[in-house]
Amino acid sequence: MPARDIDHVVVMTRDLESARAGWEQLGFTTTPRAVHPFGTANSLIQLQGNFVELLEIDDESRIAPPAADAFSFAAHNRAFLAAHGEGGSMLVLTSADRDADIAGWTARGLRTYAPFDFERKARLPDGSETRVAFSLGFTGDRSLDGLGFFVCQQHTPEAFWKPYYQRHRNGARRIAAVTLASAEPEAARPFLEGFSGGVAGPAGDNGCYAVALAQDRLDVVPGGPPAIPAIEIAVDDVEAAAALIPGAWRDGPAIVLPSEIANGVSIRLVPAQPQARR
C-alpha cells in the first residue's frame, strides 16, 4: 500500500469566529463559516494540498450518538472539547479509494467503522455557493485513545480548492508534519504504519520517532494523555512570517507560535523546501 499524506488536522474550538480572527491575526486566510449536516461547523485554512480545519459544535440536536460500528465525528469532537478543551482532535490523511483503505486496515487487524459519505455547501470567494462531497473512513487505536483518525476521499476537488483561500500573508504553503503524543509510542507504531502506509523510523534515545509519508511526516513523541500538540507548516519566508506574529519564539531556523494563541496547538513555521514552492 503506498504511503498516504496529510489531508488535514482538526482543531476543536469553543468559538469558531474567535478562532478565525485569531488565525487571521497570525497571517492565515480562513474560509467562511460552513455548516455540516451532523451538528458541527467549520472554517478552513487551505494550504497547498492540505489544510487546518477549525471546528465548533453548531447544533447539539443533530449529533449522532457513538455506536460500536459507526464513528460519530461530531460526538467525538464534543467529547474531546469536554475532556481536553481546545486543541488538535483528529488527524486526517488523503485517500484515493476510501473503501480500499478500510479493507486494507481490516486485513492488518486495525479497528474500523462503517464508511461515511456526506456533502455540504461551500461559499466561494465571490459569495456564490457550490457543492463539495467526501467519503470518509475511520479507524483508531488504544495507544492513541481520545484522538480521531480517518481518511478523506474528495469527490469534488475542483470545487473545494480555491487559490484565493490558499494565499496567506505569512507565506504558508503546506502542513509538512504533525506531532502525535502517546504514553506508549512503540505501541502506536504498528497502528500508525497501518493507518498511513508509511514507514516508521527507529526511536531515538528520547523515545521519539518519525513516520515517513509520501511527502509529509508524523513525529511521534512520548507523552500522555494522547494529543496532537504541534503542527509544522512550511512557509516561503520565515523572517517575514515572524514579523507578523508577536509572541513567537525562535527555534533554530524555525519560529514557534505557542498553543495559547492557536487554539491549543503549537505551530512551528519552517522554511519551505524548494520542491514545495508552487
Coordinates of C-alpha atoms in Angstrom, one line a residue:
M1 CA 0.0 0.0 0.0
P2 CA 1.5 3.4 -1.0
A3 CA 2.0 5.9 1.8
R4 CA -0.7 8.5 2.2
D5 CA -0.1 12.1 3.1
I6 CA -1.6 14.6 5.5
D7 CA -5.0 15.8 4.3
H8 CA -5.9 18.0 7.3
V9 CA -5.8 18.4 11.0
V10 CA -9.0 19.1 13.0
V11 CA -8.5 21.8 15.7
M12 CA -11.5 21.9 18.0
T13 CA -12.6 25.3 19.2
R14 CA -15.3 26.7 21.5
D15 CA -15.9 29.8 19.4
L16 CA -15.3 29.5 15.7
E17 CA -15.5 33.2 14.8
S18 CA -12.9 34.0 17.6
A19 CA -10.7 31.2 16.3
R20 CA -10.9 32.5 12.7
A21 CA -10.0 36.0 13.9
G22 CA -7.0 34.6 15.9
W23 CA -5.6 32.6 13.0
E24 CA -6.1 35.6 10.6
Q25 CA -4.0 37.7 13.0
L26 CA -1.3 35.1 12.6
G27 CA -1.3 35.7 8.9
F28 CA -3.5 32.9 7.7
T29 CA -6.5 33.3 5.4
T30 CA -9.7 31.5 6.6
T31 CA -12.7 30.3 4.6
P32 CA -16.2 31.5 5.5
R33 CA -18.0 29.5 8.2
A34 CA -19.7 26.4 6.8
V35 CA -22.2 24.1 8.5
H36 CA -22.2 20.3 8.4
P37 CA -25.4 18.3 8.4
F38 CA -24.3 16.4 11.5
G39 CA -24.1 19.2 14.1
T40 CA -20.7 20.9 13.6
A41 CA -19.5 24.0 11.7
N42 CA -16.0 24.8 10.4
S43 CA -13.7 27.2 8.8
L44 CA -10.6 26.1 6.9
I45 CA -7.0 27.3 6.4
Q46 CA -6.4 25.9 2.9
L47 CA -2.8 25.3 2.0
Q48 CA -1.1 23.7 -1.0
G49 CA -2.8 20.3 -0.9
N50 CA -3.7 20.1 2.8
F51 CA -5.4 22.3 5.4
V52 CA -6.3 23.0 9.0
E53 CA -9.9 22.6 9.9
L54 CA -11.2 24.9 12.7
L55 CA -14.3 23.2 14.2
E56 CA -17.0 24.1 16.6
I57 CA -20.2 22.4 17.8
D58 CA -23.1 24.1 15.9
D59 CA -26.3 22.1 16.7
E60 CA -26.3 19.5 19.5
S61 CA -29.6 18.1 18.4
R62 CA -28.1 16.9 15.1
I63 CA -25.2 15.0 16.7
A64 CA -25.5 11.2 16.2
P65 CA -24.5 9.2 19.3
P66 CA -21.5 7.0 19.0
A67 CA -22.0 3.3 18.3
A68 CA -19.8 0.2 18.2
D69 CA -19.7 0.1 14.4
A70 CA -20.3 3.8 13.5
F71 CA -17.9 6.6 14.3
S72 CA -19.7 9.9 15.2
F73 CA -17.4 12.7 14.1
A74 CA -19.4 15.3 15.9
A75 CA -19.8 13.3 19.1
H76 CA -16.0 12.6 19.2
N77 CA -15.2 16.3 18.9
R78 CA -17.8 17.3 21.5
A79 CA -16.3 14.7 23.9
F80 CA -12.8 15.9 23.1
L81 CA -13.7 19.5 23.9
A82 CA -15.3 18.5 27.2
A83 CA -12.3 16.4 28.2
H84 CA -9.4 18.4 26.9
G85 CA -10.6 21.8 25.9
E86 CA -9.5 23.4 22.6
G87 CA -6.8 21.6 20.6
G88 CA -6.0 19.1 17.9
S89 CA -8.6 16.4 18.0
M90 CA -8.2 14.4 14.7
L91 CA -5.6 13.6 12.1
V92 CA -6.9 13.0 8.6
L93 CA -4.9 11.5 5.7
T94 CA -5.5 11.6 2.0
S95 CA -7.4 8.8 0.2
A96 CA -7.8 7.8 -3.5
D97 CA -10.1 4.9 -2.6
R98 CA -11.8 5.0 0.9
D99 CA -13.3 1.5 0.6
A100 CA -9.9 0.0 -0.4
D101 CA -8.3 1.8 2.6
I102 CA -10.8 0.3 5.0
A103 CA -10.3 -3.1 3.5
G104 CA -6.5 -2.7 3.9
W105 CA -6.9 -1.7 7.6
T106 CA -9.1 -4.7 8.2
A107 CA -6.6 -7.0 6.7
R108 CA -3.9 -5.6 9.0
G109 CA -6.1 -6.0 12.1
L110 CA -6.9 -2.3 12.6
R111 CA -10.2 -1.3 14.2
T112 CA -12.6 0.0 11.5
Y113 CA -16.0 1.6 11.4
A114 CA -18.8 1.8 8.8
P115 CA -17.9 4.1 5.9
F116 CA -19.4 7.6 5.9
D117 CA -20.3 9.8 3.0
F118 CA -21.5 13.4 3.1
E119 CA -21.8 16.6 1.2
R120 CA -22.2 20.3 2.1
K121 CA -22.4 23.7 0.6
A122 CA -19.2 25.8 0.3
R123 CA -19.1 29.5 -0.1
L124 CA -16.8 30.8 -2.9
P125 CA -14.8 34.0 -2.7
D126 CA -17.3 35.8 -4.9
G127 CA -20.1 34.9 -2.4
S128 CA -21.7 32.2 -4.5
E129 CA -22.2 28.7 -3.3
T130 CA -21.1 25.3 -4.6
R131 CA -21.4 21.7 -3.5
V132 CA -18.5 19.6 -2.1
A133 CA -18.7 15.9 -1.4
F134 CA -16.5 13.5 0.6
S135 CA -16.1 9.8 1.5
L136 CA -14.6 9.1 5.0
G137 CA -13.2 6.0 6.6
F138 CA -12.5 5.9 10.3
T139 CA -10.1 3.9 12.4
G140 CA -8.4 4.2 15.8
D141 CA -6.1 2.5 18.4
R142 CA -5.9 2.2 22.2
S143 CA -2.4 3.7 22.2
L144 CA -3.9 7.0 20.9
D145 CA -7.3 6.8 22.6
G146 CA -9.1 10.1 22.7
L147 CA -7.8 11.2 19.2
G148 CA -9.6 10.5 16.0
F149 CA -8.1 9.1 12.7
F150 CA -9.7 8.9 9.3
V151 CA -9.0 9.2 5.6
C152 CA -10.9 11.6 3.3
Q153 CA -11.6 10.9 -0.4
Q154 CA -12.6 14.1 -2.2
H155 CA -15.1 13.8 -5.0
T156 CA -15.2 17.5 -6.0
P157 CA -11.7 18.8 -5.6
E158 CA -12.2 21.4 -8.3
A159 CA -15.0 22.9 -6.1
F160 CA -13.1 22.6 -2.9
W161 CA -9.6 24.0 -3.6
K162 CA -9.6 27.7 -4.3
P163 CA -6.4 29.8 -5.0
Y164 CA -7.9 32.8 -3.3
Y165 CA -8.1 30.9 0.0
Q166 CA -4.6 29.4 -0.4
R167 CA -2.8 32.7 -0.3
H168 CA -1.6 33.7 3.2
R169 CA 0.1 36.9 4.4
N170 CA 2.6 34.8 6.4
G171 CA 3.5 32.8 3.2
A172 CA 2.2 29.5 4.5
R173 CA 2.5 26.7 1.9
R174 CA 1.8 23.3 3.4
I175 CA 1.4 21.2 6.6
A176 CA 4.7 19.4 6.5
A177 CA 4.4 17.4 9.7
V178 CA 2.1 16.7 12.6
T179 CA 3.3 15.7 16.1
L180 CA 1.4 12.9 18.0
A181 CA 2.0 12.3 21.7
S182 CA 1.3 8.9 23.2
A183 CA 2.2 7.4 26.6
E184 CA 3.1 4.3 24.6
P185 CA 4.9 5.5 21.4
E186 CA 6.1 2.0 20.5
A187 CA 2.6 0.6 20.9
A188 CA 1.4 3.2 18.5
R189 CA 3.9 2.2 15.8
P190 CA 2.0 -0.7 14.1
F191 CA -1.2 1.4 14.1
L192 CA 0.4 4.4 12.5
E193 CA 2.2 2.4 9.9
G194 CA -1.0 0.6 9.1
F195 CA -3.1 3.7 9.1
S196 CA -0.7 5.7 6.9
G197 CA 1.0 3.2 4.8
G198 CA 4.2 4.9 5.8
V199 CA 7.4 3.6 7.4
A200 CA 8.3 4.4 11.0
G201 CA 11.9 5.0 11.6
P202 CA 13.9 3.9 14.7
A203 CA 13.2 5.6 18.0
G204 CA 15.9 7.9 19.4
D205 CA 17.2 7.8 23.0
N206 CA 14.3 10.1 23.9
G207 CA 11.7 7.7 22.6
C208 CA 10.7 9.9 19.6
Y209 CA 10.5 8.6 16.1
A210 CA 9.1 9.8 12.7
V211 CA 6.7 8.1 10.3
A212 CA 7.6 9.0 6.7
L213 CA 4.6 9.6 4.5
A214 CA 4.6 10.3 0.7
Q215 CA 6.0 13.8 1.2
D216 CA 5.0 14.7 4.8
R217 CA 5.7 13.0 8.1
L218 CA 4.3 12.2 11.5
D219 CA 6.5 12.9 14.6
V220 CA 5.7 10.6 17.5
V221 CA 6.8 11.7 21.0
P222 CA 6.3 10.3 24.5
G223 CA 3.5 12.0 26.5
G224 CA 0.1 11.5 27.9
P225 CA -2.8 11.7 27.5
P226 CA -2.6 11.2 23.7
A227 CA -2.6 14.5 22.0
I228 CA -1.7 16.5 18.8
P229 CA 0.5 19.1 20.4
A230 CA 2.0 20.6 17.3
I231 CA 1.7 21.2 13.6
E232 CA 4.6 22.1 11.4
I233 CA 3.8 24.4 8.5
A234 CA 6.3 25.3 5.7
V235 CA 6.4 29.0 4.7
D236 CA 8.0 30.9 2.0
D237 CA 10.0 33.3 4.3
V238 CA 10.3 32.6 8.0
E239 CA 11.7 36.1 8.7
A240 CA 8.7 37.7 7.0
A241 CA 6.3 35.4 8.9
A242 CA 8.0 36.2 12.2
A243 CA 7.5 39.9 11.7
L244 CA 3.7 39.4 11.6
I245 CA 3.5 37.4 14.9
P246 CA 4.3 38.9 18.3
G247 CA 4.8 36.2 20.9
A248 CA 6.6 33.8 18.6
W249 CA 10.0 32.4 19.6
R250 CA 13.0 31.1 17.7
D251 CA 14.0 27.5 17.4
G252 CA 16.9 27.4 15.0
P253 CA 15.7 28.2 11.5
A254 CA 12.1 27.9 12.6
I255 CA 9.7 30.1 14.6
V256 CA 7.2 28.6 17.1
L257 CA 3.8 30.0 17.8
P258 CA 2.6 28.9 21.3
S259 CA -0.5 26.9 21.7
E260 CA -2.1 29.7 23.8
I261 CA -2.6 31.8 20.6
A262 CA -3.6 29.0 18.2
N263 CA -6.5 27.2 20.0
G264 CA -4.5 24.6 21.8
V265 CA -1.9 23.6 19.2
S266 CA 1.6 24.9 18.8
I267 CA 2.5 25.9 15.3
R268 CA 6.1 25.5 14.1
L269 CA 6.8 27.6 10.9
V270 CA 9.8 26.2 8.9
P271 CA 11.3 27.3 5.6
A272 CA 9.6 25.6 2.6
Q273 CA 11.8 23.3 0.6
P274 CA 12.3 24.3 -3.0
Q275 CA 10.1 21.5 -4.3
A276 CA 7.3 22.6 -2.0
R277 CA 7.1 26.0 -3.6
R278 CA 4.4 26.5 -6.3

